[in-house]
XYZ file of C-alpha atoms in Angstrom:
526
model
C 110.243 77.003 83.417
C 110.180 75.202 80.103
C 107.921 72.346 81.054
C 104.229 72.763 80.179
C 101.708 73.610 82.869
C 100.048 70.205 82.736
C 103.374 68.552 83.501
C 103.877 70.273 86.836
C 104.276 67.605 89.523
C 105.628 66.953 92.966
C 109.130 65.558 93.145
C 109.795 63.317 96.151
C 113.317 62.402 97.236
C 114.634 60.308 100.074
C 115.414 61.920 103.415
C 119.135 61.413 102.933
C 119.080 63.256 99.643
C 117.046 66.053 101.223
C 119.640 66.451 103.947
C 122.441 66.429 101.431
C 120.611 69.000 99.325
C 120.113 71.320 102.303
C 123.830 71.140 103.117
C 124.751 72.092 99.582
C 122.048 74.734 99.167
C 124.283 77.718 99.821
C 126.937 76.323 97.559
C 124.464 75.722 94.761
C 123.070 79.239 95.022
C 126.515 80.732 94.585
C 127.277 78.531 91.617
C 123.921 79.292 89.953
C 123.937 83.042 90.491
C 123.306 83.634 86.805
C 120.379 81.230 86.651
C 116.762 82.085 87.435
C 116.103 79.212 89.849
C 117.073 75.657 90.651
C 113.995 74.497 88.825
C 115.077 76.263 85.648
C 118.493 74.608 86.086
C 116.660 71.304 86.094
C 115.382 72.185 82.647
C 118.868 73.067 81.423
C 120.471 69.817 82.574
C 117.739 67.755 80.935
C 117.811 69.726 77.714
C 118.624 66.695 75.601
C 115.662 64.673 76.844
C 113.083 67.460 76.625
C 114.329 69.379 73.610
C 111.268 68.743 71.477
C 108.776 69.204 74.305
C 110.322 72.522 75.212
C 109.146 74.012 71.939
C 105.618 74.240 73.296
C 106.167 76.896 75.996
C 108.218 78.981 73.587
C 105.675 78.940 70.753
C 102.285 77.379 71.439
C 101.993 78.575 75.025
C 102.487 82.213 74.057
C 100.223 82.375 71.007
C 96.595 83.483 70.933
C 94.227 81.980 71.922
C 95.447 80.487 75.195
C 91.952 79.906 76.561
C 90.873 77.622 73.696
C 91.685 74.323 75.359
C 89.950 75.005 78.641
C 86.902 76.573 76.987
C 86.506 73.653 74.579
C 86.867 71.238 77.472
C 83.501 72.532 78.653
C 81.996 70.794 75.618
C 84.002 67.609 76.065
C 83.762 67.447 79.857
C 81.027 65.832 81.877
C 82.062 66.548 85.492
C 80.198 64.017 87.550
C 81.736 62.809 90.819
C 78.987 60.246 91.439
C 78.478 58.725 87.979
C 81.646 56.965 86.869
C 80.322 56.347 83.373
C 79.895 60.060 82.883
C 83.226 60.867 84.570
C 85.524 63.681 83.581
C 88.233 63.434 80.942
C 91.459 65.327 81.149
C 91.271 69.048 81.655
C 93.389 71.496 79.808
C 97.143 71.127 79.825
C 97.373 74.813 79.114
C 95.224 75.775 82.087
C 92.729 73.579 83.849
C 90.915 75.872 86.244
C 88.237 77.307 84.003
C 85.731 75.398 86.105
C 87.253 76.911 89.217
C 87.239 80.497 88.040
C 84.375 82.758 89.041
C 82.527 85.836 87.907
C 84.606 88.137 90.062
C 87.982 86.740 89.068
C 89.742 86.739 85.737
C 92.253 84.079 84.759
C 94.960 84.058 87.388
C 98.639 84.168 86.468
C 99.024 80.655 87.862
C 96.618 79.333 85.290
C 97.148 81.315 82.124
C 100.450 83.168 82.411
C 100.382 84.305 78.815
C 96.963 85.962 78.696
C 98.524 89.357 79.270
C 101.032 88.929 76.455
C 100.618 90.410 72.998
C 98.893 88.514 70.224
C 102.159 87.617 68.501
C 105.202 87.043 70.739
C 108.211 89.270 70.321
C 111.444 88.090 68.777
C 113.246 88.221 72.130
C 110.561 86.048 73.669
C 110.824 83.497 70.873
C 114.605 83.296 71.296
C 114.537 83.136 75.078
C 116.062 79.787 76.154
C 113.708 79.489 79.081
C 111.309 81.557 81.155
C 110.721 81.944 84.817
C 107.767 79.945 86.024
C 104.669 81.822 87.092
C 104.036 79.129 89.661
C 105.427 79.884 93.054
C 103.973 76.663 94.401
C 106.985 74.344 94.171
C 110.145 74.690 96.249
C 113.544 74.757 94.542
C 114.681 71.219 93.870
C 118.208 70.105 93.161
C 118.266 68.486 89.695
C 118.882 64.853 90.524
C 117.098 63.037 87.749
C 117.912 59.462 88.710
C 116.468 59.650 92.220
C 113.204 61.424 91.524
C 109.715 60.013 91.384
C 107.113 61.920 89.447
C 103.568 61.928 90.799
C 101.024 63.799 88.667
C 99.096 66.481 90.449
C 95.344 65.729 90.478
C 92.991 68.351 89.154
C 89.910 69.541 90.957
C 86.615 70.846 89.716
C 84.811 73.972 90.856
C 83.550 72.180 93.942
C 86.987 71.058 95.044
C 86.349 67.450 94.042
C 89.364 65.606 92.685
C 88.816 64.665 89.078
C 90.593 62.168 86.859
C 92.820 63.523 84.152
C 92.035 60.607 81.863
C 88.736 59.462 80.438
C 87.578 55.986 79.591
C 86.081 54.752 76.342
C 82.518 55.175 77.627
C 83.156 58.706 78.873
C 84.684 59.700 75.549
C 81.689 58.321 73.645
C 79.249 60.249 75.838
C 81.273 63.435 75.396
C 81.467 62.939 71.631
C 77.747 62.318 71.402
C 77.074 65.428 73.473
C 79.093 67.475 70.987
C 77.517 66.026 67.841
C 73.897 65.877 69.004
C 72.673 69.432 68.601
C 69.896 71.501 67.136
C 70.778 70.211 63.670
C 68.576 67.222 64.306
C 65.486 69.473 64.174
C 66.191 70.396 60.548
C 66.879 66.985 59.038
C 63.273 66.541 57.768
C 63.538 70.014 56.204
C 66.822 68.923 54.605
C 65.010 65.923 53.148
C 62.396 68.262 51.736
C 65.073 70.461 50.140
C 67.141 67.602 48.739
C 64.633 64.804 48.218
C 65.052 61.130 49.063
C 68.281 60.844 47.113
C 69.766 63.717 49.083
C 69.775 61.539 52.200
C 72.843 59.789 50.793
C 74.743 63.048 51.390
C 74.224 62.625 55.129
C 75.890 59.201 55.114
C 78.704 60.366 52.825
C 79.432 63.277 55.152
C 79.401 60.876 58.093
C 82.086 58.687 56.490
C 84.207 61.668 55.439
C 83.920 63.318 58.858
C 85.028 60.102 60.542
C 88.069 59.930 58.283
C 89.053 63.564 58.828
C 88.740 62.964 62.577
C 91.400 60.257 62.169
C 93.521 62.762 60.224
C 93.344 65.155 63.169
C 94.728 62.410 65.381
C 97.631 61.908 62.978
C 98.345 65.635 63.087
C 98.307 65.653 66.905
C 100.712 62.715 67.018
C 103.100 64.257 64.496
C 104.743 66.552 67.050
C 104.903 66.632 70.859
C 102.861 69.320 72.555
C 99.993 69.527 70.037
C 96.680 69.329 71.887
C 94.049 71.475 70.159
C 92.839 72.402 66.695
C 94.644 75.791 66.782
C 97.839 73.939 67.762
C 97.484 71.884 64.584
C 97.015 75.071 62.570
C 100.178 76.529 64.050
C 102.156 73.369 63.374
C 101.012 73.477 59.758
C 101.135 77.179 58.904
C 102.694 78.954 61.874
C 101.023 81.709 63.873
C 98.829 82.902 60.937
C 97.425 79.382 60.630
C 96.653 79.252 64.332
C 94.883 82.605 64.272
C 92.928 81.797 61.092
C 91.649 78.450 62.383
C 90.794 79.967 65.760
C 88.763 82.740 64.139
C 86.857 80.219 62.007
C 86.058 78.107 65.062
C 84.925 81.099 67.096
C 82.749 82.453 64.286
C 81.076 79.038 64.041
C 80.345 79.104 67.775
C 79.019 82.657 67.522
C 76.579 81.725 64.750
C 75.481 78.713 66.774
C 74.435 81.132 69.510
C 72.422 83.056 66.923
C 70.727 79.782 66.010
C 69.745 79.272 69.650
C 68.141 82.711 69.774
C 66.182 82.125 66.549
C 65.157 78.706 67.842
C 63.774 80.168 71.054
C 61.788 82.831 69.213
C 60.259 80.363 66.745
C 59.172 77.762 69.296
C 57.928 80.128 72.001
C 55.935 82.140 69.485
C 54.392 78.870 68.284
C 53.316 78.098 71.859
C 52.005 81.622 72.538
C 51.099 83.027 69.109
C 48.966 85.871 70.505
C 51.628 87.318 72.779
C 52.622 90.920 72.024
C 53.981 93.998 73.758
C 53.615 97.722 73.112
C 56.700 99.553 74.305
C 57.139 103.293 73.705
C 55.213 103.245 70.474
C 56.964 100.073 69.270
C 54.800 97.042 68.777
C 56.560 93.723 69.397
C 54.881 90.648 67.968
C 55.212 87.218 69.534
C 58.444 86.238 67.812
C 60.326 89.497 68.475
C 59.083 89.551 72.049
C 60.275 86.034 72.852
C 63.620 86.545 71.143
C 64.178 89.533 73.431
C 62.985 87.630 76.513
C 65.206 84.662 75.681
C 68.260 86.902 75.361
C 67.570 88.587 78.688
C 67.012 85.183 80.299
C 70.358 83.726 79.180
C 72.331 86.926 79.864
C 73.044 86.158 83.563
C 74.429 82.735 82.596
C 76.800 84.418 80.146
C 78.302 86.472 82.998
C 79.176 83.352 84.971
C 82.780 82.256 85.227
C 81.924 79.017 86.982
C 79.975 77.082 84.369
C 80.236 73.745 86.141
C 76.502 73.734 86.892
C 75.685 74.278 83.232
C 78.162 71.598 82.180
C 76.330 69.151 84.439
C 73.058 70.011 82.737
C 74.447 70.225 79.198
C 75.125 66.493 79.140
C 71.352 66.272 78.987
C 71.689 67.528 75.425
C 71.987 63.925 74.258
C 68.980 62.933 76.343
C 67.040 65.960 75.057
C 67.809 65.098 71.432
C 66.728 61.499 71.891
C 63.586 62.610 73.742
C 62.579 64.986 70.956
C 63.101 62.241 68.367
C 61.036 59.808 70.431
C 58.241 62.389 70.565
C 58.368 62.628 66.777
C 58.086 58.844 66.442
C 55.283 58.753 69.014
C 53.317 61.372 67.118
C 53.746 59.463 63.886
C 53.357 55.855 64.968
C 51.005 56.139 67.951
C 49.047 59.324 67.257
C 49.004 58.597 63.516
C 50.108 62.030 62.321
C 50.928 62.328 58.638
C 52.272 59.482 56.463
C 50.321 60.745 53.463
C 53.042 62.413 51.403
C 55.460 60.336 49.319
C 57.816 63.241 48.687
C 60.150 63.709 45.738
C 63.203 61.733 44.674
C 65.558 64.658 44.022
C 65.295 68.456 44.176
C 68.251 69.856 42.278
C 67.212 73.491 42.696
C 67.392 73.401 46.505
C 69.976 70.630 46.898
C 72.716 73.084 48.053
C 70.536 74.006 51.044
C 70.239 70.319 51.930
C 74.012 69.914 51.633
C 74.572 72.747 54.105
C 72.017 71.344 56.543
C 73.518 67.854 56.425
C 76.998 69.308 56.835
C 75.948 71.140 59.998
C 75.084 67.810 61.627
C 78.758 66.865 62.024
C 80.166 70.014 63.587
C 82.266 68.392 66.304
C 85.840 68.469 65.021
C 86.712 71.547 67.074
C 86.452 69.393 70.212
C 87.767 66.054 68.929
C 91.419 66.907 69.729
C 90.389 67.575 73.336
C 88.606 64.225 73.530
C 91.604 62.457 71.999
C 94.198 63.967 74.314
C 92.003 63.184 77.338
C 91.692 59.468 76.577
C 93.474 57.115 78.958
C 94.041 54.706 76.056
C 94.463 56.811 72.937
C 94.409 53.769 70.686
C 90.656 53.643 71.369
C 90.055 56.959 69.595
C 89.068 55.424 66.203
C 86.565 53.188 68.000
C 85.221 56.196 69.897
C 84.758 58.143 66.662
C 83.176 55.171 64.897
C 80.684 54.694 67.726
C 79.812 58.392 67.907
C 79.378 58.885 64.169
C 77.498 55.608 63.761
C 74.953 56.437 66.470
C 74.569 60.071 65.420
C 74.132 59.198 61.746
C 71.408 56.661 62.576
C 69.702 59.219 64.823
C 69.833 61.958 62.193
C 68.865 59.641 59.351
C 65.932 58.119 61.230
C 64.640 61.566 62.185
C 64.926 62.793 58.595
C 63.012 59.822 57.191
C 60.294 59.876 59.838
C 59.795 63.637 59.633
C 59.684 63.663 55.848
C 57.202 60.776 55.785
C 54.974 62.647 58.221
C 55.104 66.183 56.796
C 56.426 65.822 53.253
C 56.888 69.079 51.368
C 55.212 71.022 54.174
C 58.101 70.336 56.555
C 59.282 73.469 58.378
C 62.877 74.301 59.277
C 62.192 72.733 62.700
C 59.939 69.699 62.825
C 58.650 70.800 66.242
C 56.736 73.544 64.419
C 54.890 70.903 62.364
C 53.700 68.806 65.290
C 50.009 69.232 66.171
C 49.595 71.591 69.108
C 47.172 69.484 71.143
C 49.248 66.312 71.459
C 51.179 65.571 74.642
C 54.144 64.380 72.572
C 54.158 67.717 70.763
C 54.197 69.676 74.007
C 57.050 67.580 75.412
C 59.069 68.011 72.230
C 58.543 71.775 72.015
C 59.315 72.488 75.664
C 62.380 70.256 75.575
C 63.574 72.204 72.559
C 62.900 75.485 74.365
C 64.720 74.556 77.582
C 67.804 72.907 76.080
C 69.437 76.052 74.572
C 69.323 77.812 77.947
C 72.042 75.463 79.178
C 74.143 75.524 76.019
C 74.064 79.198 75.077
C 76.559 80.300 77.743
C 78.828 77.301 77.127
C 78.869 78.125 73.417
C 79.442 81.851 73.802
C 82.053 81.673 76.579
C 84.945 80.505 74.333
C 84.362 83.528 72.086
C 84.245 85.881 75.064
C 87.365 84.386 76.650
C 89.340 84.780 73.445
C 88.404 88.458 73.285
C 89.281 88.962 76.938
C 92.786 87.745 76.180
C 93.261 90.735 73.897
C 92.547 93.257 76.649
C 95.520 95.453 77.635
C 97.438 94.210 80.649
C 96.271 97.161 82.755
C 92.683 95.888 82.442
C 93.614 92.234 82.966
C 92.089 91.992 86.444
C 89.091 94.194 85.802
C 85.634 92.800 86.479
C 83.869 95.317 84.270
C 85.397 94.631 80.877
C 84.618 90.878 80.780
C 80.987 91.606 81.662
C 80.792 94.311 78.989
C 82.292 91.992 76.371
C 79.891 89.167 77.173
C 76.892 91.483 77.293
C 77.824 92.993 73.933
C 78.200 89.529 72.386
C 74.828 88.405 73.740
C 72.979 91.471 72.433
C 74.765 91.225 69.087
C 73.346 87.710 68.667
C 69.936 89.241 69.442
C 70.341 91.866 66.720
C 71.525 89.353 64.136
C 68.793 86.902 65.116
C 66.140 89.564 64.555
C 67.712 90.646 61.272
C 68.017 87.115 59.848
C 65.022 85.198 61.233
C 65.496 82.121 59.033
C 66.587 79.154 61.110
C 67.056 76.714 58.244
C 68.938 79.099 55.967
C 71.273 80.268 58.741
C 72.023 76.651 59.591
C 72.676 75.855 55.930
C 75.016 78.840 55.721
C 76.947 77.692 58.810
C 77.153 74.148 57.462
C 78.306 75.130 53.985
C 80.717 77.929 54.865
C 82.105 77.085 58.307
C 81.366 73.497 59.335
C 82.598 71.971 56.085
C 85.718 74.097 56.286
C 86.447 72.914 59.839
C 85.282 69.329 59.308
C 86.334 68.373 55.782
C 88.833 70.845 54.333
C 91.167 72.071 57.082
C 91.983 68.610 58.515
C 93.089 67.450 55.063
C 95.085 70.617 54.375
C 96.845 70.506 57.745
C 97.529 66.781 57.396
C 99.179 67.223 53.995
C 101.152 70.199 55.250
C 102.401 68.652 58.489
C 103.133 65.202 57.043
C 104.480 66.493 53.769
C 106.551 63.819 52.069
C 105.269 61.077 54.375
C 101.866 60.533 52.768
C 101.020 57.965 50.158
C 99.470 58.767 46.807
C 96.216 57.210 47.943
C 96.098 59.526 50.970
C 96.812 62.593 48.826
């Protein structure tokens, strides 16, 4: 079947046509003995109309990673059957049952038929005119294009609740804010310390540039039919190597974000319980090492889950958590009168690169923007969605940076929660909110990496329950090891921002845009 998975639908004909089709069924089967099915014949007779769309199953649908769309939808999805404003945008067109999968079941053939295929498709597979569908759900239908009505099949979440495939403007804004509002907000006062007051202009410049490159991603998606994700754009620009390279960059960024969560937990919990320690077999664990280990063990069961719908419900609270932490900072400064004694410096050239990396990390959302765009009911609203998201996030980050730097000056730590006085109620609320929030996002962040690795398993282990658990456990403990080896929250974040986020946010969208729309761009755009 050459149509994409998201385009599967029920075809309804009149009773007369059904009767006529049944009478001619035996005749049709004899005439189509060399064909795979009547449904594949439908694809052949409509080859002229679907010629461009048919390129997706032959190329994009068979290239690694196939799980990218559905795993990224966990970041851009807010499944809420009771709150329309927080509704659910479109699920993956490549496979929309990630929410419905479970710990004891790998991706089924009906959802991701190409997971068991090699990393790079064979030449015969590329040249194949069409493939047999892995869906045995639809009966053979006689190809009668003029008399058919196409009714999209509704998707369902893990709880069997029918969900909309299209999101509204408000839903898209909430999803975009949930992606952009992360732990980077804790380090903006530290970025001000490293760059000085003048360095704050970098935050606003990055905001403008990131908004523009988000628009470039939309242009890339619209350039060809079937492009839906960031790796799809990479493949359209540079073929399979481009898809693999961009995917690896995106997954490495997610992996390092998980390391940041582990470091964050260790720093804040050790600040709450500084005297905690443990003697284990002659090894003495201080407070930080102990809580890093405890945090890893605590999030490990969530990493094993296949059904992350519960976590996706809670993860939307990431926006609320970020705003709450910022409000606690303002309360401590304006009501409890903490700080406001240091004037700071105008510009710190020696540490300005660290500030650049920290500010760059604040806009790490481009990996999910294609998902948000393709899920919009009215795609013309995408620029307005981006403008709203970046405007609100920039004000939130900028206000936090200014307030934190005014309060703590050159003594600002890599996380402003570590600077807040321990006895204040606002401080306790901010610290515990910061501690709890990563527990919901760690599994959502690590799962895309794990799913991509599971795709590379040999076909004989495709339905095994052991290997996925081993892969996810190994990834979780590797973040523990790296987090203990590099216990510098601010520097790790600056490294991610400078090396990975800027590549994904600023450089690759421009490169792919120029490559895909070569010869169609103006000199000003170039």
